């Protein structure tokens, strides 16, 4: 999780700083962003995939994060192997202002793209164009999918939470946190994670373990929500979706409706 990690809960000291920033900076509208938390439930305790950031990056150096970032314009147009489920779309429609169908799709697609870009793990499915008998051409960050004969597949994603960066920041993000089972990973791009990359290491860690204690506070909030869901059984779309945002300098937790 990179830029999206800035949509977080603040300490009391940081809250004061944010309020001072708000006196000097104009209001910045949050930009759509998405984060993907991959879960391995093959063992007794669920594990999540985290990446360790390079020690020399400016934001959160050496920290464990989840892949994520802002939505790109291309995320609206990329063809998919399967649409997002009606249940996921309904959850993405919740909240204000109203979310269009294309925007809902782009959020889910951005989560898949960011995961592939930062970890080399791709959630896709073999698909053919019905008119030409071949996979539609994908370029740029989607090239690994095309190389593997895949199209991105958002049908296995679940929405866990939504969070907005506090006011007063120059960079603000309206982040949707998605999760998907590790079995949805269909392709691995070699060489993405290495000593000189943004992420230098990928680790599957048990929920509640020590490496997760040092995560960004907002990310820990989201993981707590994920832990609650997993404790009740398989992931489903009918669980409440929390919305973390700031009002009057304090974090609020609402349920999207």
mmCIF file of C-alpha atoms in Angstrom, residues 52-202:
data_model
loop_
_atom_site.group_PDB
_atom_site.id
_atom_site.type_symbol
_atom_site.label_atom_id
_atom_site.label_comp_id
_atom_site.label_asym_id
_atom_site.label_seq_id
_atom_site.Cartn_x
_atom_site.Cartn_y
_atom_site.Cartn_z
ATOM 1 C CA UNK A 52 8.344 -4.405 2.832
ATOM 2 C CA UNK A 53 9.092 -0.965 1.414
ATOM 3 C CA UNK A 54 12.610 0.081 0.481
ATOM 4 C CA UNK A 55 14.531 1.879 3.233
ATOM 5 C CA UNK A 56 15.232 4.854 0.940
ATOM 6 C CA UNK A 57 11.700 5.678 -0.214
ATOM 7 C CA UNK A 58 10.249 8.936 1.128
ATOM 8 C CA UNK A 59 6.932 7.604 2.410
ATOM 9 C CA UNK A 60 6.942 4.895 5.100
ATOM 10 C CA UNK A 61 10.509 3.603 4.474
ATOM 11 C CA UNK A 62 11.143 0.052 5.657
ATOM 12 C CA UNK A 63 7.497 -0.467 6.632
ATOM 13 C CA UNK A 64 5.253 -3.368 5.728
ATOM 14 C CA UNK A 65 2.376 -2.274 3.497
ATOM 15 C CA UNK A 66 -0.347 -3.626 1.237
ATOM 16 C CA UNK A 67 -0.287 -2.907 -2.500
ATOM 17 C CA UNK A 68 -2.426 0.020 -3.511
ATOM 18 C CA UNK A 69 -2.586 3.430 -5.131
ATOM 19 C CA UNK A 70 -4.782 5.883 -6.974
ATOM 20 C CA UNK A 71 -7.143 5.045 -9.808
ATOM 21 C CA UNK A 72 -5.826 5.736 -13.323
ATOM 22 C CA UNK A 73 -7.942 6.836 -16.280
ATOM 23 C CA UNK A 74 -7.077 3.588 -18.065
ATOM 24 C CA UNK A 75 -8.723 1.619 -15.246
ATOM 25 C CA UNK A 76 -12.095 2.745 -16.586
ATOM 26 C CA UNK A 77 -11.447 1.296 -20.039
ATOM 27 C CA UNK A 78 -9.537 -1.939 -19.566
ATOM 28 C CA UNK A 79 -11.480 -5.059 -20.666
ATOM 29 C CA UNK A 80 -12.116 -7.678 -18.010
ATOM 30 C CA UNK A 81 -12.572 -11.443 -17.995
ATOM 31 C CA UNK A 82 -15.662 -11.110 -15.798
ATOM 32 C CA UNK A 83 -17.552 -8.157 -14.355
ATOM 33 C CA UNK A 84 -17.570 -7.295 -10.682
ATOM 34 C CA UNK A 85 -20.368 -9.147 -8.925
ATOM 35 C CA UNK A 86 -23.701 -7.369 -8.427
ATOM 36 C CA UNK A 87 -23.156 -7.672 -4.665
ATOM 37 C CA UNK A 88 -19.760 -5.941 -4.812
ATOM 38 C CA UNK A 89 -21.160 -3.286 -7.100
ATOM 39 C CA UNK A 90 -23.979 -2.669 -4.628
ATOM 40 C CA UNK A 91 -21.465 -2.163 -1.805
ATOM 41 C CA UNK A 92 -19.420 0.229 -3.927
ATOM 42 C CA UNK A 93 -22.593 2.177 -4.713
ATOM 43 C CA UNK A 94 -23.140 2.851 -1.011
ATOM 44 C CA UNK A 95 -22.195 6.180 0.523
ATOM 45 C CA UNK A 96 -22.192 9.705 -0.834
ATOM 46 C CA UNK A 97 -21.875 11.101 -3.422
ATOM 47 C CA UNK A 98 -23.470 8.527 -5.709
ATOM 48 C CA UNK A 99 -20.977 6.194 -7.397
ATOM 49 C CA UNK A 100 -21.467 5.432 -11.078
ATOM 50 C CA UNK A 101 -21.072 1.868 -12.380
ATOM 51 C CA UNK A 102 -17.932 2.790 -14.334
ATOM 52 C CA UNK A 103 -16.367 4.286 -11.220
ATOM 53 C CA UNK A 104 -17.184 1.193 -9.171
ATOM 54 C CA UNK A 105 -15.492 -0.994 -11.763
ATOM 55 C CA UNK A 106 -12.435 1.266 -11.949
ATOM 56 C CA UNK A 107 -11.889 1.001 -8.183
ATOM 57 C CA UNK A 108 -11.837 -2.789 -8.288
ATOM 58 C CA UNK A 109 -9.627 -2.801 -11.388
ATOM 59 C CA UNK A 110 -7.181 -0.349 -9.804
ATOM 60 C CA UNK A 111 -6.731 -2.710 -6.840
ATOM 61 C CA UNK A 112 -5.813 -5.555 -9.212
ATOM 62 C CA UNK A 113 -3.461 -3.388 -11.280
ATOM 63 C CA UNK A 114 -1.630 -2.018 -8.244
ATOM 64 C CA UNK A 115 -1.172 -5.528 -6.837
ATOM 65 C CA UNK A 116 0.371 -6.715 -10.093
ATOM 66 C CA UNK A 117 2.587 -3.639 -10.458
ATOM 67 C CA UNK A 118 3.939 -3.777 -6.905
ATOM 68 C CA UNK A 119 4.023 -7.518 -6.134
ATOM 69 C CA UNK A 120 4.002 -9.228 -9.529
ATOM 70 C CA UNK A 121 0.889 -11.202 -8.532
ATOM 71 C CA UNK A 122 -1.929 -11.028 -11.057
ATOM 72 C CA UNK A 123 -5.607 -11.797 -10.561
ATOM 73 C CA UNK A 124 -6.806 -12.726 -14.027
ATOM 74 C CA UNK A 125 -8.532 -15.309 -16.138
ATOM 75 C CA UNK A 126 -8.046 -16.728 -19.601
ATOM 76 C CA UNK A 127 -10.442 -14.981 -21.955
ATOM 77 C CA UNK A 128 -10.914 -14.643 -25.681
ATOM 78 C CA UNK A 129 -12.440 -11.911 -27.772
ATOM 79 C CA UNK A 130 -15.614 -13.371 -29.299
ATOM 80 C CA UNK A 131 -15.194 -11.506 -32.574
ATOM 81 C CA UNK A 132 -11.499 -12.057 -33.288
ATOM 82 C CA UNK A 133 -10.820 -15.195 -31.296
ATOM 83 C CA UNK A 134 -7.996 -13.629 -29.296
ATOM 84 C CA UNK A 135 -7.428 -11.707 -26.085
ATOM 85 C CA UNK A 136 -7.899 -7.919 -26.460
ATOM 86 C CA UNK A 137 -4.590 -6.084 -26.530
ATOM 87 C CA UNK A 138 -3.468 -4.729 -23.171
ATOM 88 C CA UNK A 139 -0.562 -2.318 -22.814
ATOM 89 C CA UNK A 140 1.378 -0.393 -20.181
ATOM 90 C CA UNK A 141 0.867 -1.745 -16.662
ATOM 91 C CA UNK A 142 -1.507 -4.365 -18.070
ATOM 92 C CA UNK A 143 1.146 -5.896 -20.349
ATOM 93 C CA UNK A 144 1.891 -8.760 -17.879
ATOM 94 C CA UNK A 145 -1.722 -9.863 -18.229
ATOM 95 C CA UNK A 146 -1.508 -9.811 -22.020
ATOM 96 C CA UNK A 147 1.783 -11.707 -21.942
ATOM 97 C CA UNK A 148 0.110 -14.457 -19.922
ATOM 98 C CA UNK A 149 -3.020 -14.469 -22.092
ATOM 99 C CA UNK A 150 -5.116 -13.099 -19.232
ATOM 100 C CA UNK A 151 -7.648 -10.386 -18.590
ATOM 101 C CA UNK A 152 -8.065 -8.908 -15.106
ATOM 102 C CA UNK A 153 -10.764 -10.679 -13.112
ATOM 103 C CA UNK A 154 -12.417 -8.616 -10.340
ATOM 104 C CA UNK A 155 -15.180 -11.151 -9.692
ATOM 105 C CA UNK A 156 -13.423 -12.547 -6.601
ATOM 106 C CA UNK A 157 -12.999 -9.215 -4.780
ATOM 107 C CA UNK A 158 -14.796 -8.213 -1.579
ATOM 108 C CA UNK A 159 -15.054 -4.688 -0.162
ATOM 109 C CA UNK A 160 -13.795 -4.514 3.430
ATOM 110 C CA UNK A 161 -13.738 -0.777 4.203
ATOM 111 C CA UNK A 162 -13.514 2.762 2.875
ATOM 112 C CA UNK A 163 -11.304 5.534 4.287
ATOM 113 C CA UNK A 164 -10.613 9.174 3.402
ATOM 114 C CA UNK A 165 -7.405 11.079 4.184
ATOM 115 C CA UNK A 166 -7.937 13.871 6.754
ATOM 116 C CA UNK A 167 -8.521 17.426 5.461
ATOM 117 C CA UNK A 168 -5.552 19.767 5.260
ATOM 118 C CA UNK A 169 -3.320 17.372 3.355
ATOM 119 C CA UNK A 170 -1.896 18.289 -0.040
ATOM 120 C CA UNK A 171 -2.484 14.681 -1.125
ATOM 121 C CA UNK A 172 -5.832 13.201 -0.162
ATOM 122 C CA UNK A 173 -7.281 9.818 -1.110
ATOM 123 C CA UNK A 174 -10.694 8.214 -0.965
ATOM 124 C CA UNK A 175 -9.532 4.615 -0.598
ATOM 125 C CA UNK A 176 -11.512 1.418 -0.958
ATOM 126 C CA UNK A 177 -9.929 -1.582 0.731
ATOM 127 C CA UNK A 178 -10.594 -4.845 -1.076
ATOM 128 C CA UNK A 179 -9.694 -8.400 -0.178
ATOM 129 C CA UNK A 180 -9.426 -11.570 -2.240
ATOM 130 C CA UNK A 181 -8.435 -15.155 -1.543
ATOM 131 C CA UNK A 182 -4.921 -16.213 -2.515
ATOM 132 C CA UNK A 183 -6.458 -18.806 -4.823
ATOM 133 C CA UNK A 184 -7.460 -15.918 -7.116
ATOM 134 C CA UNK A 185 -3.774 -15.389 -8.014
ATOM 135 C CA UNK A 186 -3.324 -16.902 -11.464
ATOM 136 C CA UNK A 187 0.018 -15.513 -12.630
ATOM 137 C CA UNK A 188 3.284 -14.325 -11.123
ATOM 138 C CA UNK A 189 5.582 -11.818 -12.821
ATOM 139 C CA UNK A 190 9.165 -12.564 -11.831
ATOM 140 C CA UNK A 191 11.598 -9.835 -10.853
ATOM 141 C CA UNK A 192 9.083 -7.235 -9.634
ATOM 142 C CA UNK A 193 10.161 -7.499 -5.995
ATOM 143 C CA UNK A 194 13.918 -7.102 -5.468
ATOM 144 C CA UNK A 195 16.519 -5.202 -3.437
ATOM 145 C CA UNK A 196 16.221 -2.010 -5.508
ATOM 146 C CA UNK A 197 12.459 -2.036 -6.059
ATOM 147 C CA UNK A 198 9.765 -0.126 -4.169
ATOM 148 C CA UNK A 199 8.953 -3.384 -2.375
ATOM 149 C CA UNK A 200 12.036 -5.402 -1.450
ATOM 150 C CA UNK A 201 10.296 -8.400 0.097
ATOM 151 C CA UNK A 202 6.904 -10.154 0.159
#
